[in-house]
């Protein structure tokens, strides 16, 4: 009926009048919805700012109007509206309360808070955390403090969050401190133990975090879980989704590195199935992708987190990851290291060089070649490649430089992880071959030698067709000459 009105000016006038003298709070969302539908954006923004000057306007109406303006008006900020907020401090309190309550359920809200924290000075961060601690407590407060602490535990704000967690009387705080105590060293370890003692003295002794999040997550189901096999730099892409009863999707993407741990993370709290399918369509074009169980997915993620925390005493985790990983709390997983899991599940068998072709067929090594960003040692090889006519001699000279002991460990991790994925998706025979190669030093050395050969071939092929990548100024006839050598002497050693 309203949509059919040619002149809606009387309707909108009545709605603004009703909003300014409202007594029934339940009507606020309905009236604001109608105003957004029937008033032009610029006019609505101007009218709302005028309404906020009304000292008799109910606080609840002001809060709703401010929340709408935050979405509509690009110039909106708390700083620009300091006068309104000073006259109505309950607005800021209510906004903060809404944020903290929403953050328990929605990781995007936690991340918004962390994004804001990243823009202010260290002292302002500490002041803000203490201000929140004065007004809030228990799980709501702990849920905001945890990512501040866990992402950068050795930073000034991380240490302040740790101190404040001890006074929250929260099971979330208890869970986080007990988990972090397994990895912390030195002064940080002592501070965590001290905060744990204070927390337990307050009566918080039972960790029901899993049940707490299970209740929150109970309206969604774990849906799809995908991982890629590692590339030559040991990077792995991971994606998981959860589905709501309405068919909406919670989507999270994580990048891990087998040597360094958690690298990056982003997510969407609610997207359509169509949007999700489009993202997955591009992701699944990669033939190195495997669909795994939720348990296997979380086991891989836990191992990556172990790597981050074990690599350095002053570790840093992406705060986006700390927030989004809560969507996996209800999933059980194997808390052992992947190496230990496979040691108990697989027994080595004898392998020879024929295993190289079998691994090529598995497609796990399709991107296992080095590029010019891989290492200084490989770059030195590429420089010498230009003048060296005997490519076998070049490989022999550089093999132990490019694949020193550290690099060998890194390539063993790639094989170990790949074997775990194969085992987890029911391909135990393939897993056994990869695992046996990893544990046979002589065959592993020859395998790495083939990786080096493939890398030279890939580089020459690249610069033949993309002159912008030819940073060492290879002449075309030299490129063709070396490719001919490879095709005559190496092609049988690897799949190209």
Coordinates of C-alpha atoms in Angstrom, one line a residue:
X1 CA 0.0 0.0 0.0
X2 CA 2.8 2.4 0.9
X3 CA 4.8 1.5 -2.2
X4 CA 1.8 2.5 -4.4
X5 CA 1.6 6.1 -3.0
X6 CA 2.7 8.6 -5.6
X7 CA 3.5 11.3 -3.0
X8 CA 5.1 9.8 0.1
X9 CA 5.9 13.1 1.8
X10 CA 2.9 12.9 4.2
X11 CA 3.9 9.3 5.1
X12 CA 7.5 10.2 5.8
X13 CA 6.5 13.3 7.8
X14 CA 4.3 11.1 10.0
X15 CA 7.1 8.6 10.4
X16 CA 9.6 11.2 11.5
X17 CA 7.0 12.7 13.9
X18 CA 6.3 9.3 15.4
X19 CA 10.0 8.5 15.8
X20 CA 10.7 11.8 17.6
X21 CA 7.9 11.2 20.2
X22 CA 8.1 7.4 20.5
X23 CA 7.2 5.7 23.7
X24 CA 7.1 2.1 22.5
X25 CA 10.7 0.8 21.9
X26 CA 9.5 -2.2 19.8
X27 CA 8.4 0.2 17.0
X28 CA 11.8 1.8 16.5
X29 CA 13.2 -0.8 14.0
X30 CA 10.0 -0.9 12.0
X31 CA 9.8 2.9 11.7
X32 CA 13.5 3.2 10.8
X33 CA 13.1 0.5 8.2
X34 CA 10.2 2.4 6.6
X35 CA 12.2 5.6 6.6
X36 CA 15.1 3.9 4.9
X37 CA 12.7 2.6 2.3
X38 CA 10.8 5.8 1.5
X39 CA 13.3 8.6 2.1
X40 CA 16.2 9.5 -0.3
X41 CA 19.6 8.7 1.3
X42 CA 20.9 12.3 1.5
X43 CA 17.6 13.6 2.9
X44 CA 17.4 10.8 5.4
X45 CA 21.0 11.5 6.7
X46 CA 20.2 15.2 7.1
X47 CA 16.9 14.5 8.9
X48 CA 18.5 12.0 11.2
X49 CA 21.2 14.5 12.2
X50 CA 18.5 17.1 12.9
X51 CA 16.7 14.5 15.1
X52 CA 19.8 13.9 17.2
X53 CA 19.8 17.5 18.3
X54 CA 16.4 16.9 20.0
X55 CA 17.3 16.6 23.7
X56 CA 14.0 14.9 24.5
X57 CA 14.7 12.1 22.0
X58 CA 14.8 8.7 23.7
X59 CA 18.3 7.1 24.1
X60 CA 17.2 4.0 22.3
X61 CA 16.1 6.0 19.3
X62 CA 19.4 7.9 19.3
X63 CA 21.3 4.6 19.4
X64 CA 19.3 3.2 16.5
X65 CA 19.8 6.4 14.4
X66 CA 23.5 6.4 15.1
X67 CA 23.9 2.8 14.1
X68 CA 22.0 3.6 10.8
X69 CA 24.2 6.6 10.2
X70 CA 27.3 4.6 10.6
X71 CA 26.1 2.6 7.6
X72 CA 24.8 5.5 5.5
X73 CA 27.1 8.4 6.2
X74 CA 30.7 8.0 5.1
X75 CA 31.7 11.1 7.3
X76 CA 30.3 9.4 10.5
X77 CA 32.8 8.9 13.4
X78 CA 32.6 9.0 17.2
X79 CA 35.1 11.9 17.1
X80 CA 32.8 14.0 14.8
X81 CA 29.9 13.3 17.2
X82 CA 31.7 13.9 20.4
X83 CA 29.1 16.6 21.6
X84 CA 26.2 14.2 21.1
X85 CA 28.0 11.4 22.9
X86 CA 29.1 13.6 25.8
X87 CA 25.5 14.6 26.4
X88 CA 24.4 11.0 26.1
X89 CA 27.1 8.7 27.5
X90 CA 24.7 5.8 27.5
X91 CA 25.0 5.8 23.7
X92 CA 28.6 4.9 23.8
X93 CA 28.0 2.4 26.6
X94 CA 25.2 0.8 24.7
X95 CA 27.2 0.6 21.5
X96 CA 30.1 -1.0 23.3
X97 CA 27.7 -3.5 25.0
X98 CA 26.2 -4.4 21.7
X99 CA 29.7 -4.8 20.1
X100 CA 30.9 -7.1 22.9
X101 CA 27.7 -9.2 22.9
X102 CA 27.9 -9.5 19.1
X103 CA 31.6 -10.4 19.2
X104 CA 30.9 -13.6 21.2
X105 CA 28.9 -14.9 18.2
X106 CA 30.4 -13.1 15.2
X107 CA 34.2 -13.2 14.6
X108 CA 33.8 -10.2 12.1
X109 CA 32.9 -8.0 15.1
X110 CA 36.0 -9.2 17.0
X111 CA 38.1 -8.4 13.9
X112 CA 36.5 -4.9 13.6
X113 CA 37.6 -4.2 17.1
X114 CA 41.1 -5.6 16.4
X115 CA 41.3 -3.5 13.2
X116 CA 40.5 -0.4 15.3
X117 CA 43.1 -1.4 17.9
X118 CA 45.7 -1.6 15.1
X119 CA 45.1 2.1 14.2
X120 CA 45.7 3.6 17.7
X121 CA 48.9 4.1 19.8
X122 CA 50.1 1.5 22.3
X123 CA 49.1 3.7 25.2
X124 CA 45.6 4.2 23.8
X125 CA 45.3 0.5 23.3
X126 CA 46.1 -0.1 27.0
X127 CA 43.7 2.7 28.1
X128 CA 40.9 1.2 26.0
X129 CA 41.4 -2.3 27.4
X130 CA 41.3 -1.1 30.9
X131 CA 38.2 1.0 30.2
X132 CA 36.5 -2.1 28.9
X133 CA 37.6 -4.1 31.9
X134 CA 36.1 -1.5 34.3
X135 CA 32.7 -1.8 32.6
X136 CA 32.5 -5.5 31.7
X137 CA 33.6 -8.9 32.9
X138 CA 33.4 -12.7 32.4
X139 CA 33.1 -14.3 29.0
X140 CA 32.0 -11.1 27.1
X141 CA 35.2 -9.3 28.2
X142 CA 37.4 -12.3 27.8
X143 CA 36.2 -12.8 24.2
X144 CA 37.6 -9.4 23.3
X145 CA 40.8 -9.8 25.3
X146 CA 41.8 -13.2 24.0
X147 CA 42.7 -12.2 20.4
X148 CA 44.6 -9.2 21.8
X149 CA 46.7 -11.5 24.0
X150 CA 46.9 -14.6 21.8
X151 CA 47.9 -12.8 18.6
X152 CA 50.8 -10.9 20.1
X153 CA 51.4 -12.1 23.7
X154 CA 54.7 -10.3 24.1
X155 CA 53.5 -6.9 22.9
X156 CA 52.6 -4.3 25.6
X157 CA 48.9 -4.6 24.8
X158 CA 49.2 -8.4 24.8
X159 CA 50.7 -8.3 28.3
X160 CA 48.0 -5.9 29.5
X161 CA 45.3 -8.2 28.1
X162 CA 46.9 -11.1 29.9
X163 CA 46.8 -9.3 33.2
X164 CA 43.2 -8.3 32.6
X165 CA 42.2 -11.9 31.7
X166 CA 43.1 -13.0 35.2
X167 CA 40.3 -10.9 36.6
X168 CA 37.5 -11.9 34.2
X169 CA 36.3 -15.1 36.0
X170 CA 35.8 -16.5 32.5
X171 CA 36.1 -20.1 31.3
X172 CA 37.4 -18.6 27.9
X173 CA 40.2 -17.0 29.8
X174 CA 41.0 -20.2 31.6
X175 CA 41.0 -22.2 28.4
X176 CA 43.3 -19.7 26.5
X177 CA 45.8 -19.4 29.4
X178 CA 46.1 -23.1 29.8
X179 CA 46.6 -23.6 26.1
X180 CA 49.2 -20.8 25.8
X181 CA 51.1 -22.1 28.9
X182 CA 52.0 -25.2 26.8
X183 CA 54.1 -23.1 24.4
X184 CA 55.2 -20.0 26.4
X185 CA 58.8 -19.7 27.6
X186 CA 60.7 -17.4 29.9
X187 CA 59.0 -14.3 31.4
X188 CA 55.8 -14.9 29.4
X189 CA 55.5 -18.4 30.9
X190 CA 55.8 -17.0 34.4
X191 CA 53.2 -14.2 33.7
X192 CA 50.7 -16.8 32.3
X193 CA 51.2 -19.0 35.4
X194 CA 50.6 -16.0 37.6
X195 CA 47.4 -15.0 35.8
X196 CA 46.2 -18.7 35.9
X197 CA 46.7 -18.8 39.6
X198 CA 44.7 -15.6 40.2
X199 CA 41.9 -16.9 37.9
X200 CA 41.7 -20.2 39.7
X201 CA 41.7 -18.5 43.1
X202 CA 38.6 -16.6 41.9
X203 CA 36.8 -20.0 41.6
X204 CA 37.2 -20.5 37.8
X205 CA 38.6 -24.1 37.7
X206 CA 36.6 -25.9 35.1
X207 CA 37.2 -25.3 31.4
X208 CA 33.8 -25.6 29.6
X209 CA 34.9 -23.6 26.6
X210 CA 34.1 -26.4 24.2
X211 CA 30.5 -26.6 25.5
X212 CA 30.2 -22.8 25.5
X213 CA 31.0 -22.6 21.8
X214 CA 29.1 -25.8 20.9
X215 CA 26.0 -24.0 22.1
X216 CA 26.8 -20.9 20.0
X217 CA 27.6 -23.1 17.0
X218 CA 24.7 -25.4 17.4
X219 CA 22.6 -23.6 14.8
X220 CA 25.2 -24.3 12.1
X221 CA 26.7 -27.5 10.7
X222 CA 30.2 -28.1 9.6
X223 CA 30.0 -28.3 5.8
X224 CA 32.9 -28.4 3.4
X225 CA 36.7 -28.7 4.2
X226 CA 39.4 -28.4 1.6
X227 CA 43.2 -28.2 1.6
X228 CA 45.8 -28.0 -1.1
X229 CA 49.0 -29.9 -1.3
X230 CA 52.0 -27.6 -0.5
X231 CA 53.8 -25.6 -3.2
X232 CA 57.6 -25.3 -3.5
X233 CA 57.6 -22.6 -0.8
X234 CA 55.7 -24.8 1.6
X235 CA 52.5 -22.7 1.4
X236 CA 49.1 -24.5 1.8
X237 CA 45.7 -23.0 1.2
X238 CA 42.8 -24.2 3.4
X239 CA 39.0 -23.5 3.2
X240 CA 36.2 -24.5 5.5
X241 CA 32.5 -23.6 5.6
X242 CA 29.6 -23.9 8.0
X243 CA 25.9 -23.8 6.9
X244 CA 23.0 -22.1 8.8
X245 CA 19.5 -23.5 8.8
X246 CA 18.6 -20.8 6.3
X247 CA 21.2 -22.1 3.9
X248 CA 23.6 -19.1 4.5
X249 CA 27.3 -19.9 4.5
X250 CA 30.0 -19.0 7.0
X251 CA 33.2 -19.1 4.9
X252 CA 36.8 -19.0 6.2
X253 CA 40.1 -19.2 4.2
X254 CA 43.5 -19.7 5.8
X255 CA 47.0 -19.8 4.5
X256 CA 49.6 -21.8 6.4
X257 CA 53.3 -22.5 5.8
X258 CA 54.7 -25.8 6.8
X259 CA 57.9 -24.1 8.0
X260 CA 56.5 -21.0 9.6
X261 CA 53.0 -21.8 10.7
X262 CA 49.8 -19.7 10.3
X263 CA 50.4 -17.0 7.7
X264 CA 47.0 -15.3 6.8
X265 CA 43.3 -15.7 7.3
X266 CA 40.0 -14.0 6.2
X267 CA 36.4 -15.0 6.3
X268 CA 32.7 -14.0 5.7
X269 CA 30.3 -14.6 8.5
X270 CA 27.3 -14.8 6.2
X271 CA 27.3 -15.2 2.4
X272 CA 24.9 -16.9 0.0
X273 CA 25.4 -20.5 -1.2
X274 CA 25.8 -19.0 -4.7
X275 CA 28.7 -16.7 -3.6
X276 CA 30.3 -19.6 -1.8
X277 CA 30.0 -21.9 -4.8
X278 CA 31.7 -19.3 -7.0
X279 CA 34.6 -19.0 -4.7
X280 CA 35.0 -22.7 -4.4
X281 CA 34.7 -23.2 -8.1
X282 CA 37.9 -21.2 -8.6
X283 CA 39.6 -22.9 -5.7
X284 CA 38.7 -26.4 -6.8
X285 CA 40.1 -25.8 -10.3
X286 CA 43.4 -26.5 -8.7
X287 CA 44.1 -30.2 -9.2
X288 CA 46.2 -30.3 -6.0
X289 CA 43.1 -29.8 -3.8
X290 CA 41.8 -32.5 -1.5
X291 CA 38.5 -32.7 0.4
X292 CA 39.2 -33.8 3.9
X293 CA 37.2 -34.5 7.1
X294 CA 36.7 -31.7 9.6
X295 CA 38.9 -33.6 12.1
X296 CA 41.8 -33.8 9.6
X297 CA 41.4 -30.2 8.7
X298 CA 41.6 -29.1 12.3
X299 CA 44.6 -31.4 13.0
X300 CA 46.5 -29.7 10.1
X301 CA 45.6 -26.3 11.5
X302 CA 46.6 -27.2 15.0
X303 CA 50.0 -28.4 13.7
X304 CA 50.5 -25.1 11.9
X305 CA 49.6 -23.2 15.1
X306 CA 52.2 -25.4 17.0
X307 CA 54.8 -24.4 14.4
X308 CA 54.1 -20.7 14.8
X309 CA 54.3 -21.0 18.6
X310 CA 57.4 -23.3 18.6
X311 CA 59.4 -21.3 16.1
X312 CA 59.8 -18.2 18.2
X313 CA 59.5 -17.1 21.8
X314 CA 58.0 -13.8 20.4
X315 CA 55.5 -15.4 18.1
X316 CA 52.7 -13.4 16.3
X317 CA 49.5 -15.0 15.1
X318 CA 47.2 -13.2 12.6
X319 CA 44.4 -11.9 14.9
X320 CA 41.9 -12.8 12.1
X321 CA 42.9 -16.4 12.5
X322 CA 42.5 -16.2 16.3
X323 CA 39.0 -15.0 15.8
X324 CA 37.8 -17.2 13.0
X325 CA 39.2 -20.5 14.5
X326 CA 36.4 -20.3 17.1
X327 CA 34.1 -21.6 14.4
X328 CA 36.0 -24.9 14.7
X329 CA 35.8 -25.3 18.5
X330 CA 33.1 -28.0 18.3
X331 CA 35.3 -30.3 16.1
X332 CA 37.4 -33.0 17.6
X333 CA 40.9 -33.6 16.3
X334 CA 44.1 -35.5 16.9
X335 CA 46.3 -33.4 19.2
X336 CA 49.5 -35.2 18.2
X337 CA 52.0 -33.9 15.7
X338 CA 51.4 -35.2 12.2
X339 CA 54.9 -36.9 12.2
X340 CA 53.8 -38.9 15.3
X341 CA 50.4 -39.8 13.7
X342 CA 52.0 -41.2 10.6
X343 CA 54.8 -43.0 12.6
X344 CA 52.1 -45.0 14.3
X345 CA 50.0 -45.6 11.2
X346 CA 52.6 -46.3 8.4
X347 CA 55.6 -48.6 8.2
X348 CA 58.3 -47.8 5.7
X349 CA 58.8 -50.0 2.7
X350 CA 61.7 -50.3 0.3
X351 CA 61.5 -47.8 -2.6
X352 CA 63.7 -47.0 -5.7
X353 CA 63.8 -44.2 -8.3
X354 CA 60.6 -45.6 -9.9
X355 CA 58.7 -43.9 -7.1
X356 CA 59.4 -40.5 -8.7
X357 CA 57.1 -41.2 -11.6
X358 CA 54.4 -42.6 -9.2
X359 CA 54.6 -39.3 -7.2
X360 CA 54.3 -37.3 -10.5
X361 CA 51.1 -39.2 -11.3
X362 CA 49.7 -38.4 -7.8
X363 CA 49.8 -34.7 -8.8
X364 CA 51.1 -33.7 -5.4
X365 CA 54.4 -32.4 -6.8
X366 CA 53.0 -30.5 -9.8
X367 CA 54.2 -27.2 -8.4
X368 CA 57.4 -28.5 -6.8
X369 CA 59.9 -26.4 -8.7
X370 CA 62.0 -23.5 -7.5
X371 CA 61.6 -19.9 -8.9
X372 CA 63.8 -16.9 -8.8
X373 CA 62.4 -15.9 -5.4
X374 CA 63.2 -19.2 -3.8
X375 CA 66.7 -18.5 -2.5
X376 CA 70.0 -16.7 -3.1
X377 CA 71.6 -20.1 -3.8
X378 CA 69.1 -20.9 -6.6
X379 CA 69.6 -17.4 -8.0
X380 CA 73.3 -18.0 -8.2
X381 CA 72.6 -21.2 -10.1
X382 CA 70.5 -19.3 -12.6
X383 CA 73.2 -16.8 -13.2
X384 CA 75.7 -19.6 -13.9
X385 CA 73.2 -21.4 -16.1
X386 CA 73.7 -18.8 -18.7
X387 CA 77.3 -19.7 -19.4
X388 CA 77.5 -23.4 -18.2
X389 CA 77.1 -25.8 -21.1
X390 CA 77.1 -29.0 -18.9
X391 CA 73.9 -28.8 -17.0
X392 CA 74.5 -32.1 -15.2
X393 CA 77.7 -30.6 -13.8
X394 CA 75.8 -27.4 -12.8
X395 CA 73.2 -29.5 -10.9
X396 CA 75.9 -31.5 -9.2
X397 CA 77.8 -28.3 -8.1
X398 CA 74.7 -26.6 -6.7
X399 CA 72.6 -29.4 -5.3
X400 CA 74.0 -29.3 -1.8
X401 CA 74.1 -25.5 -1.7
X402 CA 70.4 -25.2 -2.7
X403 CA 69.3 -28.1 -0.6
X404 CA 71.3 -27.6 2.6
X405 CA 70.2 -29.4 5.8
X406 CA 67.6 -26.8 6.6
X407 CA 66.1 -27.1 3.1
X408 CA 66.1 -30.9 3.3
X409 CA 64.0 -30.7 6.5
X410 CA 61.6 -28.3 4.7
X411 CA 61.2 -30.8 1.8
X412 CA 60.7 -33.6 4.2
X413 CA 57.8 -31.6 5.7
X414 CA 56.2 -31.3 2.3
X415 CA 56.4 -35.0 1.8
X416 CA 55.2 -35.7 5.3
X417 CA 52.2 -33.4 5.0
X418 CA 51.3 -34.9 1.5
X419 CA 51.5 -38.4 2.9
X420 CA 49.1 -37.4 5.7
X421 CA 46.6 -36.0 3.3
X422 CA 46.8 -39.2 1.1
X423 CA 46.4 -41.4 4.2
X424 CA 43.5 -39.2 5.5
X425 CA 41.5 -39.5 2.2
X426 CA 41.9 -43.3 2.1
X427 CA 44.9 -43.6 -0.3
X428 CA 47.1 -45.5 2.1
X429 CA 49.3 -47.1 -0.7
X430 CA 50.1 -43.7 -2.1
X431 CA 50.8 -42.3 1.4
X432 CA 53.2 -45.2 2.1
X433 CA 55.2 -44.5 -1.0
X434 CA 55.5 -40.8 -0.2
X435 CA 56.4 -41.6 3.5
X436 CA 59.0 -44.2 2.5
X437 CA 60.6 -41.8 0.1
X438 CA 60.9 -39.2 2.8
X439 CA 62.6 -41.6 5.1
X440 CA 65.1 -43.0 2.5
X441 CA 68.1 -40.5 2.4
X442 CA 69.6 -41.8 -0.8
X443 CA 66.4 -41.7 -2.8
X444 CA 65.4 -38.4 -1.2
X445 CA 68.7 -36.9 -2.5
X446 CA 68.0 -38.1 -6.0
X447 CA 64.4 -36.8 -5.7
X448 CA 65.7 -33.3 -4.8
X449 CA 68.2 -33.5 -7.6
X450 CA 65.2 -34.0 -10.0
X451 CA 63.4 -31.1 -8.4
X452 CA 66.4 -28.9 -9.3
X453 CA 66.4 -30.2 -12.8
X454 CA 62.7 -29.5 -13.2
X455 CA 63.2 -26.0 -11.8
X456 CA 65.8 -25.2 -14.4
X457 CA 63.5 -26.5 -17.1
X458 CA 60.5 -24.5 -15.8
X459 CA 62.7 -21.3 -15.6
X460 CA 63.9 -21.7 -19.2
X461 CA 60.4 -22.4 -20.5
X462 CA 59.1 -19.3 -18.6
X463 CA 61.7 -16.9 -20.0
X464 CA 61.3 -18.3 -23.5
X465 CA 57.7 -17.1 -23.6
X466 CA 57.8 -14.2 -21.1
X467 CA 60.7 -11.8 -21.7
X468 CA 59.8 -9.7 -18.7
X469 CA 61.0 -12.6 -16.5
X470 CA 64.4 -12.8 -18.3
X471 CA 66.3 -10.8 -15.7
X472 CA 69.6 -12.5 -16.5
X473 CA 69.3 -11.6 -20.2
X474 CA 69.5 -15.1 -21.7
X475 CA 69.7 -14.9 -25.5
X476 CA 67.0 -16.9 -27.3
X477 CA 69.4 -19.3 -28.9
X478 CA 71.0 -20.1 -25.5
X479 CA 67.5 -20.8 -24.1
X480 CA 66.7 -23.1 -27.0
X481 CA 70.1 -24.8 -26.8
X482 CA 69.6 -25.6 -23.1
X483 CA 66.0 -26.7 -23.5
X484 CA 67.2 -29.1 -26.2
X485 CA 69.8 -30.5 -23.8
X486 CA 67.1 -31.1 -21.2
X487 CA 64.7 -32.7 -23.6
X488 CA 67.4 -35.1 -24.7
X489 CA 68.9 -36.0 -21.3
X490 CA 66.3 -35.3 -18.5
X491 CA 62.8 -35.7 -19.8
X492 CA 62.5 -39.3 -18.6
X493 CA 63.4 -38.2 -15.0
X494 CA 60.3 -36.1 -14.4
X495 CA 56.9 -35.4 -15.8
X496 CA 56.8 -32.1 -17.6

